[in-house]
C-alpha cells in the first residue's frame, strides 16, 4: 500500500494519524454549539468532531486533526473515502445529467448497475433489480415484492437484527432503544425468531435452525409467511456470525415452504467480507439480496436484486421513487464495481482480516474481558464480557472508544447490549495504519482500565 493517496482535485492527503489540538478542537466545539441550536436532538453523533476532508482511510477535522477511520461511515466508504475513480465518475455524471427520474425517462447507468448486481449476487439464474435511496427503503421494497409474489402477509426476522428506521423496519429491528421507543404504532405481521449466536447459545447450526424454525411454525405457521429476512452477518447486532449450517438450513426450510429468503447484505455486502456478498461464505443463494451502504462509494444508493420471477411480481408502477437510482449515484456504483474487480479489492478485505485478527487475538491474550474475536474480511468485532459473571461490559466499550478517539482513532460500537467494538475500515487501510490503530487500541484498553 502507498503512504499517500492522491485525489484529482485537491492536494494529496498523507495517510497518517496526526493530532494538533485537543479532541474536540476549538472549531469543532464552535460548530457543536451551532449544531445544538438547529439540529434535532434525535440525531446523535458518536464523536463531536466535524469533518472537513477525507481520503482513503483518513478523516481530517476542521481543526486539522487526522483520524484513522475504522468505521468508514458504517461500512459505506468501503473502497476508501473520496476514491479517485468514484469522484471522477460522479463528477463526469454531474456534468452530463443529474436527474430525469428513471420512471419517466430512463438512462444507461441504472441498467448497468442492475447488470452488475445480477452478475455479482449469488446464484446462476435470471435476476432483476430495483434501485432505491437507502437501506431501509430496500428492505421495505424487498418485503413488498415478497408479499406480492407469495400473496402472504407475514415477515419473519431474527433476534438482534437491524433493518432501518422507517415504520416497517422499526418493527423489524430487535432493539427498541433508541430505534423505536415512543415512535409507534408499528407495522404488524412481523415475527421475531431466535437466531444463532454461538458465543451465547452454544448451539450447533442445526440445533439453532431447528429452534428458529420450530418457533416460526408455532407462532405464525409457514404458510402465512411471505419472507424471512436475515443478515448473513448481523451488523448493528455486533457482527454475529451464525454457527455453520444455520443459514443454509433456514434457506432450505424457506424453499420447501414457499417463503422468499431475503438476505439483508446492506452492511455485509459489496466486498466488505472478501466476497461480493457475505451469503457466499455460507453457501447461500438468496431469492432476494438487499444492498446499500458500500455500493456507491458514499453516494446514496440501494437496491433489491433477485430472481426475475419474484421481482416481476410487482405491477408496473408499483416500484420506484423520485430519487431512486439517481444517475450520479449509479455512475459512482459502476466505478465501485470496476475498482473492486480491477484492483482485486476482495483480496484487500482478506489482508485486513488477517491484520485485524492477529492484533485482536493478541489483545485478547492480554485482556480476558475480550470474550470473542469474530467476523469475516474487513468486518471484525470483539465482544466484551466480564470473565467471571459473563455480564456485558458496555461501560468499558464506551470508555475504550472514547480513549481511542482522544488518540486519533475512530472505532464504532455495536451489539444489543452495547458491549461490542466493531471494526469495518475501508479497504484502503494500509498495513502501517492498521498497525498504528491497533497500537492505539491497546493503549485505549489500558487507559480505560480493562
Ligand atoms: C444500515 C442498515 C440498514 C438501513 O440502511 P439505511 O441506509 O440506514 O436505511 C438496513 N440493514 C442493515 C443490515 C444495515 O446495516
GROMACS .gro file of C-alpha atoms and ligand atoms in nm:
model
  465
    1UNK     CA    1   0.000   0.000   0.000
    2UNK     CA    2   0.121   0.352  -0.074
    3UNK     CA    3   0.153   0.606   0.206
    4UNK     CA    4  -0.004   0.885   0.010
    5UNK     CA    5  -0.321   0.862  -0.193
    6UNK     CA    6  -0.394   1.138  -0.439
    7UNK     CA    7  -0.727   1.288  -0.525
    8UNK     CA    8  -0.779   1.457  -0.863
    9UNK     CA    9  -0.899   1.790  -0.723
   10UNK     CA   10  -0.709   1.856  -0.402
   11UNK     CA   11  -0.360   1.819  -0.261
   12UNK     CA   12  -0.262   1.466  -0.155
   13UNK     CA   13  -0.367   1.367   0.192
   14UNK     CA   14  -0.097   1.182   0.385
   15UNK     CA   15  -0.237   0.855   0.517
   16UNK     CA   16  -0.129   0.914   0.875
   17UNK     CA   17  -0.274   0.987   1.217
   18UNK     CA   18  -0.199   1.338   1.339
   19UNK     CA   19  -0.327   1.530   1.639
   20UNK     CA   20  -0.278   1.907   1.654
   21UNK     CA   21  -0.543   2.009   1.912
   22UNK     CA   22  -0.737   1.854   2.196
   23UNK     CA   23  -1.030   1.638   2.078
   24UNK     CA   24  -1.269   1.800   2.001
   25UNK     CA   25  -1.071   2.106   1.886
   26UNK     CA   26  -1.191   2.467   1.914
   27UNK     CA   27  -1.358   2.488   1.571
   28UNK     CA   28  -1.544   2.160   1.633
   29UNK     CA   29  -1.661   2.294   1.969
   30UNK     CA   30  -1.792   2.607   1.796
   31UNK     CA   31  -1.975   2.402   1.534
   32UNK     CA   32  -2.115   2.175   1.804
   33UNK     CA   33  -2.269   2.485   1.964
   34UNK     CA   34  -2.429   2.593   1.633
   35UNK     CA   35  -2.550   2.240   1.575
   36UNK     CA   36  -2.714   2.221   1.916
   37UNK     CA   37  -2.935   2.515   1.825
   38UNK     CA   38  -3.063   2.391   1.490
   39UNK     CA   39  -3.020   2.014   1.453
   40UNK     CA   40  -3.273   1.786   1.622
   41UNK     CA   41  -3.152   1.618   1.939
   42UNK     CA   42  -3.293   1.298   1.785
   43UNK     CA   43  -2.987   1.294   1.558
   44UNK     CA   44  -2.684   1.199   1.763
   45UNK     CA   45  -2.316   1.169   1.671
   46UNK     CA   46  -2.063   0.921   1.807
   47UNK     CA   47  -1.791   1.185   1.817
   48UNK     CA   48  -1.844   1.565   1.832
   49UNK     CA   49  -1.572   1.626   1.575
   50UNK     CA   50  -1.666   1.798   1.249
   51UNK     CA   51  -1.506   1.658   0.937
   52UNK     CA   52  -1.369   1.882   0.666
   53UNK     CA   53  -1.200   1.638   0.437
   54UNK     CA   54  -1.147   1.268   0.397
   55UNK     CA   55  -0.943   1.042   0.173
   56UNK     CA   56  -0.855   0.675   0.182
   57UNK     CA   57  -0.877   0.570   0.547
   58UNK     CA   58  -0.818   0.916   0.696
   59UNK     CA   59  -1.065   1.177   0.820
   60UNK     CA   60  -0.944   1.535   0.869
   61UNK     CA   61  -1.142   1.751   1.110
   62UNK     CA   62  -1.197   2.128   1.096
   63UNK     CA   63  -0.909   2.179   1.339
   64UNK     CA   64  -0.662   1.984   1.124
   65UNK     CA   65  -0.657   1.663   1.328
   66UNK     CA   66  -0.627   1.344   1.124
   67UNK     CA   67  -0.814   1.035   1.241
   68UNK     CA   68  -0.770   0.676   1.130
   69UNK     CA   69  -1.124   0.580   1.035
   70UNK     CA   70  -1.210   0.224   1.136
   71UNK     CA   71  -1.582   0.278   1.072
   72UNK     CA   72  -1.599   0.404   0.713
   73UNK     CA   73  -1.933   0.576   0.781
   74UNK     CA   74  -2.067   0.235   0.896
   75UNK     CA   75  -1.927   0.040   0.607
   76UNK     CA   76  -2.016   0.289   0.333
   77UNK     CA   77  -1.682   0.413   0.205
   78UNK     CA   78  -1.567   0.055   0.168
   79UNK     CA   79  -1.323   0.126  -0.113
   80UNK     CA   80  -1.195   0.440   0.064
   81UNK     CA   81  -1.305   0.799   0.121
   82UNK     CA   82  -1.317   1.015  -0.194
   83UNK     CA   83  -1.187   0.728  -0.404
   84UNK     CA   84  -1.037   0.878  -0.720
   85UNK     CA   85  -1.237   0.661  -0.958
   86UNK     CA   86  -1.565   0.729  -0.776
   87UNK     CA   87  -1.500   1.104  -0.764
   88UNK     CA   88  -1.415   1.114  -1.135
   89UNK     CA   89  -1.722   0.910  -1.235
   90UNK     CA   90  -1.956   1.119  -1.021
   91UNK     CA   91  -1.808   1.448  -1.145
   92UNK     CA   92  -1.844   1.343  -1.508
   93UNK     CA   93  -2.201   1.230  -1.449
   94UNK     CA   94  -2.288   1.557  -1.271
   95UNK     CA   95  -2.193   1.745  -1.586
   96UNK     CA   96  -2.395   1.513  -1.815
   97UNK     CA   97  -2.725   1.459  -1.638
   98UNK     CA   98  -2.812   1.471  -1.268
   99UNK     CA   99  -3.176   1.371  -1.269
  100UNK     CA  100  -3.452   1.264  -1.504
  101UNK     CA  101  -3.643   1.013  -1.288
  102UNK     CA  102  -3.593   0.665  -1.425
  103UNK     CA  103  -3.969   0.603  -1.426
  104UNK     CA  104  -4.013   0.896  -1.669
  105UNK     CA  105  -3.706   0.879  -1.893
  106UNK     CA  106  -3.451   0.607  -1.824
  107UNK     CA  107  -3.071   0.622  -1.858
  108UNK     CA  108  -2.798   0.364  -1.909
  109UNK     CA  109  -2.623   0.389  -1.569
  110UNK     CA  110  -2.925   0.241  -1.388
  111UNK     CA  111  -2.930  -0.056  -1.625
  112UNK     CA  112  -2.554  -0.102  -1.585
  113UNK     CA  113  -2.585  -0.118  -1.204
  114UNK     CA  114  -2.865  -0.376  -1.242
  115UNK     CA  115  -2.640  -0.582  -1.474
  116UNK     CA  116  -2.352  -0.567  -1.227
  117UNK     CA  117  -2.575  -0.669  -0.936
  118UNK     CA  118  -2.716  -0.958  -1.140
  119UNK     CA  119  -2.362  -1.068  -1.218
  120UNK     CA  120  -2.218  -1.041  -0.866
  121UNK     CA  121  -2.501  -1.155  -0.636
  122UNK     CA  122  -2.500  -1.531  -0.566
  123UNK     CA  123  -2.696  -1.763  -0.795
  124UNK     CA  124  -2.685  -1.851  -1.160
  125UNK     CA  125  -3.033  -1.760  -1.280
  126UNK     CA  126  -3.215  -1.465  -1.438
  127UNK     CA  127  -3.214  -1.173  -1.192
  128UNK     CA  128  -3.370  -0.830  -1.188
  129UNK     CA  129  -3.318  -0.520  -0.973
  130UNK     CA  130  -3.498  -0.213  -0.845
  131UNK     CA  131  -3.284   0.077  -0.721
  132UNK     CA  132  -3.385   0.300  -0.430
  133UNK     CA  133  -3.220   0.553  -0.196
  134UNK     CA  134  -3.150   0.388   0.136
  135UNK     CA  135  -3.109   0.055   0.304
  136UNK     CA  136  -3.441   0.080   0.486
  137UNK     CA  137  -3.611   0.152   0.156
  138UNK     CA  138  -3.451  -0.158   0.007
  139UNK     CA  139  -3.584  -0.366   0.299
  140UNK     CA  140  -3.932  -0.216   0.251
  141UNK     CA  141  -3.925  -0.298  -0.120
  142UNK     CA  142  -3.795  -0.649  -0.065
  143UNK     CA  143  -4.086  -0.714   0.170
  144UNK     CA  144  -4.337  -0.552  -0.067
  145UNK     CA  145  -4.220  -0.771  -0.354
  146UNK     CA  146  -4.218  -1.089  -0.144
  147UNK     CA  147  -4.574  -1.022  -0.027
  148UNK     CA  148  -4.699  -0.958  -0.378
  149UNK     CA  149  -4.525  -1.270  -0.509
  150UNK     CA  150  -4.650  -1.502  -0.234
  151UNK     CA  151  -4.985  -1.340  -0.155
  152UNK     CA  152  -4.898  -1.383   0.214
  153UNK     CA  153  -4.863  -1.120   0.489
  154UNK     CA  154  -4.603  -1.246   0.740
  155UNK     CA  155  -4.247  -1.118   0.775
  156UNK     CA  156  -4.001  -1.326   0.976
  157UNK     CA  157  -3.688  -1.164   1.122
  158UNK     CA  158  -3.425  -1.270   1.374
  159UNK     CA  159  -3.330  -1.156   1.720
  160UNK     CA  160  -3.054  -0.893   1.727
  161UNK     CA  161  -3.144  -0.786   1.371
  162UNK     CA  162  -3.131  -0.430   1.244
  163UNK     CA  163  -3.313  -0.327   0.928
  164UNK     CA  164  -3.364   0.051   0.940
  165UNK     CA  165  -3.559   0.345   1.074
  166UNK     CA  166  -3.877   0.363   0.866
  167UNK     CA  167  -4.206   0.248   1.014
  168UNK     CA  168  -4.190  -0.106   0.878
  169UNK     CA  169  -3.821  -0.151   0.952
  170UNK     CA  170  -3.857  -0.018   1.309
  171UNK     CA  171  -4.093  -0.309   1.363
  172UNK     CA  172  -3.833  -0.547   1.222
  173UNK     CA  173  -3.546  -0.434   1.448
  174UNK     CA  174  -3.463  -0.612   1.771
  175UNK     CA  175  -3.370  -0.308   1.979
  176UNK     CA  176  -3.646  -0.067   2.084
  177UNK     CA  177  -3.398   0.180   2.227
  178UNK     CA  178  -3.312   0.402   2.051
  179UNK     CA  179  -3.472   0.295   1.725
  180UNK     CA  180  -3.840   0.258   1.809
  181UNK     CA  181  -3.919   0.373   2.161
  182UNK     CA  182  -4.221   0.606   2.152
  183UNK     CA  183  -4.244   0.604   1.771
  184UNK     CA  184  -4.535   0.359   1.740
  185UNK     CA  185  -4.784   0.230   1.643
  186UNK     CA  186  -4.577  -0.008   1.436
  187UNK     CA  187  -4.643  -0.225   1.133
  188UNK     CA  188  -4.793  -0.565   1.210
  189UNK     CA  189  -4.728  -0.918   1.085
  190UNK     CA  190  -4.362  -0.908   1.188
  191UNK     CA  191  -4.241  -1.220   1.374
  192UNK     CA  192  -3.906  -1.223   1.550
  193UNK     CA  193  -3.745  -1.564   1.595
  194UNK     CA  194  -3.439  -1.668   1.797
  195UNK     CA  195  -3.118  -1.655   1.592
  196UNK     CA  196  -2.785  -1.838   1.608
  197UNK     CA  197  -2.539  -1.662   1.839
  198UNK     CA  198  -2.268  -1.921   1.912
  199UNK     CA  199  -2.096  -1.727   2.193
  200UNK     CA  200  -2.420  -1.711   2.392
  201UNK     CA  201  -2.637  -2.005   2.291
  202UNK     CA  202  -2.370  -2.273   2.243
  203UNK     CA  203  -2.593  -2.438   1.982
  204UNK     CA  204  -2.474  -2.602   1.662
  205UNK     CA  205  -2.607  -2.455   1.339
  206UNK     CA  206  -2.851  -2.743   1.304
  207UNK     CA  207  -2.982  -2.706   1.661
  208UNK     CA  208  -3.020  -2.329   1.628
  209UNK     CA  209  -3.201  -2.367   1.294
  210UNK     CA  210  -3.437  -2.623   1.446
  211UNK     CA  211  -3.517  -2.375   1.724
  212UNK     CA  212  -3.578  -2.086   1.478
  213UNK     CA  213  -3.797  -2.298   1.253
  214UNK     CA  214  -3.996  -2.451   1.540
  215UNK     CA  215  -4.058  -2.102   1.677
  216UNK     CA  216  -4.188  -1.971   1.345
  217UNK     CA  217  -4.401  -2.278   1.279
  218UNK     CA  218  -4.561  -2.250   1.623
  219UNK     CA  219  -4.614  -1.875   1.640
  220UNK     CA  220  -4.703  -1.798   1.275
  221UNK     CA  221  -4.717  -2.102   1.051
  222UNK     CA  222  -4.501  -2.130   0.741
  223UNK     CA  223  -4.796  -2.085   0.505
  224UNK     CA  224  -4.859  -1.733   0.639
  225UNK     CA  225  -4.501  -1.616   0.585
  226UNK     CA  226  -4.411  -1.412   0.277
  227UNK     CA  227  -4.042  -1.387   0.363
  228UNK     CA  228  -3.761  -1.446   0.608
  229UNK     CA  229  -3.520  -1.153   0.620
  230UNK     CA  230  -3.172  -1.229   0.757
  231UNK     CA  231  -2.839  -1.050   0.775
  232UNK     CA  232  -2.580  -1.322   0.692
  233UNK     CA  233  -2.353  -1.147   0.944
  234UNK     CA  234  -2.556  -0.922   1.173
  235UNK     CA  235  -2.430  -0.563   1.160
  236UNK     CA  236  -2.569  -0.346   1.441
  237UNK     CA  237  -2.623  -0.668   1.639
  238UNK     CA  238  -2.244  -0.689   1.674
  239UNK     CA  239  -2.111  -0.882   1.373
  240UNK     CA  240  -2.276  -1.200   1.492
  241UNK     CA  241  -2.159  -1.487   1.269
  242UNK     CA  242  -2.409  -1.773   1.285
  243UNK     CA  243  -2.295  -2.131   1.351
  244UNK     CA  244  -2.206  -2.347   1.048
  245UNK     CA  245  -2.509  -2.480   0.871
  246UNK     CA  246  -2.759  -2.245   1.038
  247UNK     CA  247  -2.837  -2.021   0.742
  248UNK     CA  248  -2.844  -2.299   0.479
  249UNK     CA  249  -3.094  -2.490   0.696
  250UNK     CA  250  -3.315  -2.180   0.717
  251UNK     CA  251  -3.295  -2.129   0.343
  252UNK     CA  252  -3.383  -2.492   0.280
  253UNK     CA  253  -3.689  -2.458   0.504
  254UNK     CA  254  -3.792  -2.138   0.324
  255UNK     CA  255  -3.760  -2.303  -0.017
  256UNK     CA  256  -3.960  -2.607   0.094
  257UNK     CA  257  -4.237  -2.380   0.225
  258UNK     CA  258  -4.259  -2.118  -0.049
  259UNK     CA  259  -4.113  -1.844   0.175
  260UNK     CA  260  -3.896  -1.585   0.000
  261UNK     CA  261  -3.545  -1.594   0.154
  262UNK     CA  262  -3.412  -1.237   0.169
  263UNK     CA  263  -3.050  -1.162   0.258
  264UNK     CA  264  -3.006  -0.815   0.403
  265UNK     CA  265  -2.649  -0.756   0.284
  266UNK     CA  266  -2.668  -0.384   0.339
  267UNK     CA  267  -2.374  -0.388   0.581
  268UNK     CA  268  -2.207  -0.719   0.486
  269UNK     CA  269  -2.217  -0.680   0.109
  270UNK     CA  270  -2.012  -0.506  -0.159
  271UNK     CA  271  -1.670  -0.664  -0.099
  272UNK     CA  272  -1.657  -0.596   0.274
  273UNK     CA  273  -1.610  -0.961   0.372
  274UNK     CA  274  -1.373  -1.057   0.091
  275UNK     CA  275  -1.662  -1.175  -0.127
  276UNK     CA  276  -1.901  -0.952  -0.318
  277UNK     CA  277  -2.173  -1.070  -0.080
  278UNK     CA  278  -2.130  -1.248   0.254
  279UNK     CA  279  -2.400  -1.500   0.157
  280UNK     CA  280  -2.131  -1.677  -0.048
  281UNK     CA  281  -1.932  -1.764   0.266
  282UNK     CA  282  -2.229  -1.967   0.390
  283UNK     CA  283  -2.317  -2.129   0.058
  284UNK     CA  284  -2.641  -1.932   0.043
  285UNK     CA  285  -2.822  -1.844  -0.275
  286UNK     CA  286  -3.084  -1.594  -0.152
  287UNK     CA  287  -3.401  -1.533  -0.351
  288UNK     CA  288  -3.351  -1.160  -0.297
  289UNK     CA  289  -3.038  -0.970  -0.194
  290UNK     CA  290  -3.056  -0.620  -0.045
  291UNK     CA  291  -2.760  -0.389  -0.099
  292UNK     CA  292  -2.692  -0.030   0.005
  293UNK     CA  293  -2.417   0.121   0.224
  294UNK     CA  294  -2.094   0.038   0.032
  295UNK     CA  295  -2.247   0.018  -0.313
  296UNK     CA  296  -2.177   0.369  -0.441
  297UNK     CA  297  -1.863   0.484  -0.260
  298UNK     CA  298  -2.058   0.714  -0.028
  299UNK     CA  299  -2.337   0.832  -0.254
  300UNK     CA  300  -2.689   0.728  -0.154
  301UNK     CA  301  -2.800   0.422  -0.346
  302UNK     CA  302  -2.962   0.092  -0.256
  303UNK     CA  303  -3.111  -0.200  -0.440
  304UNK     CA  304  -3.319  -0.514  -0.429
  305UNK     CA  305  -3.184  -0.784  -0.662
  306UNK     CA  306  -3.322  -1.129  -0.709
  307UNK     CA  307  -3.500  -1.398  -0.901
  308UNK     CA  308  -3.665  -1.242  -1.206
  309UNK     CA  309  -3.997  -1.415  -1.147
  310UNK     CA  310  -4.018  -1.275  -0.793
  311UNK     CA  311  -3.900  -0.926  -0.889
  312UNK     CA  312  -4.154  -0.916  -1.174
  313UNK     CA  313  -4.445  -0.992  -0.938
  314UNK     CA  314  -4.474  -0.619  -0.870
  315UNK     CA  315  -4.718  -0.445  -1.103
  316UNK     CA  316  -4.576  -0.178  -1.340
  317UNK     CA  317  -4.556   0.147  -1.144
  318UNK     CA  318  -4.558  -0.042  -0.813
  319UNK     CA  319  -4.187   0.015  -0.754
  320UNK     CA  320  -3.982   0.333  -0.779
  321UNK     CA  321  -3.948   0.674  -0.619
  322UNK     CA  322  -3.831   1.018  -0.723
  323UNK     CA  323  -3.460   0.985  -0.648
  324UNK     CA  324  -3.425   0.606  -0.668
  325UNK     CA  325  -3.128   0.506  -0.883
  326UNK     CA  326  -3.005   0.864  -0.925
  327UNK     CA  327  -2.766   0.887  -1.224
  328UNK     CA  328  -2.474   1.028  -1.022
  329UNK     CA  329  -2.510   0.757  -0.756
  330UNK     CA  330  -2.534   0.493  -1.030
  331UNK     CA  331  -2.222   0.623  -1.207
  332UNK     CA  332  -2.040   0.605  -0.872
  333UNK     CA  333  -2.163   0.249  -0.816
  334UNK     CA  334  -2.035   0.139  -1.157
  335UNK     CA  335  -1.695   0.285  -1.061
  336UNK     CA  336  -1.704   0.095  -0.730
  337UNK     CA  337  -1.768  -0.237  -0.909
  338UNK     CA  338  -1.484  -0.162  -1.153
  339UNK     CA  339  -1.242  -0.078  -0.873
  340UNK     CA  340  -1.327  -0.400  -0.685
  341UNK     CA  341  -1.266  -0.602  -1.000
  342UNK     CA  342  -0.963  -0.426  -1.145
  343UNK     CA  343  -0.776  -0.369  -0.821
  344UNK     CA  344  -0.862  -0.704  -0.663
  345UNK     CA  345  -1.015  -0.542  -0.359
  346UNK     CA  346  -1.163  -0.872  -0.238
  347UNK     CA  347  -0.805  -0.970  -0.153
  348UNK     CA  348  -0.760  -0.639   0.033
  349UNK     CA  349  -1.052  -0.735   0.258
  350UNK     CA  350  -0.876  -1.063   0.335
  351UNK     CA  351  -0.550  -0.878   0.402
  352UNK     CA  352  -0.729  -0.655   0.652
  353UNK     CA  353  -0.893  -0.957   0.817
  354UNK     CA  354  -0.552  -1.116   0.873
  355UNK     CA  355  -0.412  -0.796   1.024
  356UNK     CA  356  -0.712  -0.728   1.247
  357UNK     CA  357  -0.743  -1.088   1.365
  358UNK     CA  358  -0.377  -1.118   1.461
  359UNK     CA  359  -0.384  -0.789   1.652
  360UNK     CA  360  -0.717  -0.856   1.825
  361UNK     CA  361  -0.628  -1.213   1.923
  362UNK     CA  362  -0.305  -1.078   2.076
  363UNK     CA  363  -0.515  -0.821   2.263
  364UNK     CA  364  -0.743  -1.099   2.384
  365UNK     CA  365  -0.444  -1.273   2.541
  366UNK     CA  366  -0.374  -0.957   2.739
  367UNK     CA  367  -0.732  -0.861   2.826
  368UNK     CA  368  -0.955  -1.153   2.927
  369UNK     CA  369  -1.258  -0.921   2.910
  370UNK     CA  370  -1.248  -0.987   2.533
  371UNK     CA  371  -1.474  -1.291   2.512
  372UNK     CA  372  -1.450  -1.341   2.138
  373UNK     CA  373  -1.293  -1.213   1.815
  374UNK     CA  374  -1.531  -1.280   1.527
  375UNK     CA  375  -1.626  -1.174   1.176
  376UNK     CA  376  -1.513  -1.219   0.819
  377UNK     CA  377  -1.296  -0.993   0.600
  378UNK     CA  378  -1.297  -0.625   0.691
  379UNK     CA  379  -1.594  -0.688   0.922
  380UNK     CA  380  -1.442  -0.797   1.254
  381UNK     CA  381  -1.568  -0.740   1.607
  382UNK     CA  382  -1.475  -0.812   1.966
  383UNK     CA  383  -1.736  -0.872   2.234
  384UNK     CA  384  -1.657  -0.769   2.591
  385UNK     CA  385  -1.793  -0.977   2.879
  386UNK     CA  386  -1.694  -0.986   3.242
  387UNK     CA  387  -1.476  -1.301   3.257
  388UNK     CA  388  -1.644  -1.421   3.576
  389UNK     CA  389  -2.009  -1.319   3.553
  390UNK     CA  390  -2.030  -1.307   3.170
  391UNK     CA  391  -2.216  -0.977   3.204
  392UNK     CA  392  -2.181  -0.745   2.903
  393UNK     CA  393  -1.929  -0.464   2.959
  394UNK     CA  394  -2.088  -0.178   2.764
  395UNK     CA  395  -1.930   0.067   3.010
  396UNK     CA  396  -1.584  -0.046   2.911
  397UNK     CA  397  -1.664  -0.042   2.539
  398UNK     CA  398  -1.781   0.319   2.567
  399UNK     CA  399  -1.465   0.421   2.754
  400UNK     CA  400  -1.234   0.240   2.511
  401UNK     CA  401  -1.397   0.406   2.208
  402UNK     CA  402  -1.365   0.746   2.380
  403UNK     CA  403  -0.998   0.684   2.466
  404UNK     CA  404  -0.927   0.578   2.107
  405UNK     CA  405  -1.094   0.890   1.972
  406UNK     CA  406  -0.877   1.105   2.201
  407UNK     CA  407  -0.579   0.936   2.036
  408UNK     CA  408  -0.699   0.986   1.678
  409UNK     CA  409  -0.866   0.653   1.602
  410UNK     CA  410  -1.235   0.632   1.523
  411UNK     CA  411  -1.381   0.297   1.628
  412UNK     CA  412  -1.752   0.211   1.635
  413UNK     CA  413  -1.951   0.024   1.896
  414UNK     CA  414  -2.236  -0.222   1.835
  415UNK     CA  415  -2.434  -0.504   1.990
  416UNK     CA  416  -2.774  -0.537   2.151
  417UNK     CA  417  -2.605  -0.476   2.489
  418UNK     CA  418  -2.363  -0.215   2.355
  419UNK     CA  419  -2.068  -0.436   2.453
  420UNK     CA  420  -1.913  -0.487   2.109
  421UNK     CA  421  -1.638  -0.293   1.933
  422UNK     CA  422  -1.667  -0.338   1.559
  423UNK     CA  423  -1.400  -0.276   1.300
  424UNK     CA  424  -1.516  -0.209   0.946
  425UNK     CA  425  -1.243   0.004   0.793
  426UNK     CA  426  -1.218   0.093   0.430
  427UNK     CA  427  -1.016  -0.143   0.215
  428UNK     CA  428  -0.774   0.146   0.157
  429UNK     CA  429  -0.644   0.099   0.513
  430UNK     CA  430  -0.276   0.010   0.465
  431UNK     CA  431  -0.086  -0.227   0.693
  432UNK     CA  432   0.107   0.052   0.865
  433UNK     CA  433  -0.207   0.247   0.952
  434UNK     CA  434  -0.374  -0.072   1.068
  435UNK     CA  435  -0.082  -0.149   1.299
  436UNK     CA  436  -0.082   0.209   1.431
  437UNK     CA  437  -0.457   0.189   1.500
  438UNK     CA  438  -0.420  -0.145   1.680
  439UNK     CA  439  -0.141   0.003   1.895
  440UNK     CA  440  -0.376   0.287   1.989
  441UNK     CA  441  -0.650   0.035   2.069
  442UNK     CA  442  -0.422  -0.148   2.311
  443UNK     CA  443  -0.333   0.182   2.482
  444UNK     CA  444  -0.704   0.262   2.500
  445UNK     CA  445  -0.781  -0.069   2.670
  446UNK     CA  446  -0.520   0.016   2.934
  447UNK     CA  447  -0.634   0.375   2.973
  448UNK     CA  448  -0.995   0.258   3.013
  449UNK     CA  449  -0.891   0.020   3.291
  450UNK     CA  450  -0.976  -0.303   3.107
  451LIG     C1  451  -2.770   0.029   0.778
  451LIG     C2  452  -2.853  -0.091   0.762
  451LIG     C3  453  -2.986  -0.082   0.718
  451LIG     C4  454  -3.055   0.051   0.694
  451LIG     O1  455  -2.992   0.124   0.593
  451LIG     P1  456  -3.019   0.281   0.582
  451LIG     O2  457  -2.949   0.322   0.457
  451LIG     O3  458  -2.961   0.344   0.705
  451LIG     O4  459  -3.165   0.300   0.574
  451LIG     C5  460  -3.056  -0.199   0.700
  451LIG     N1  461  -2.999  -0.320   0.723
  451LIG     C6  462  -2.872  -0.331   0.764
  451LIG     C7  463  -2.814  -0.467   0.784
  451LIG     C8  464  -2.795  -0.218   0.786
  451LIG     O5  465  -2.670  -0.229   0.830
   0.00000   0.00000   0.00000
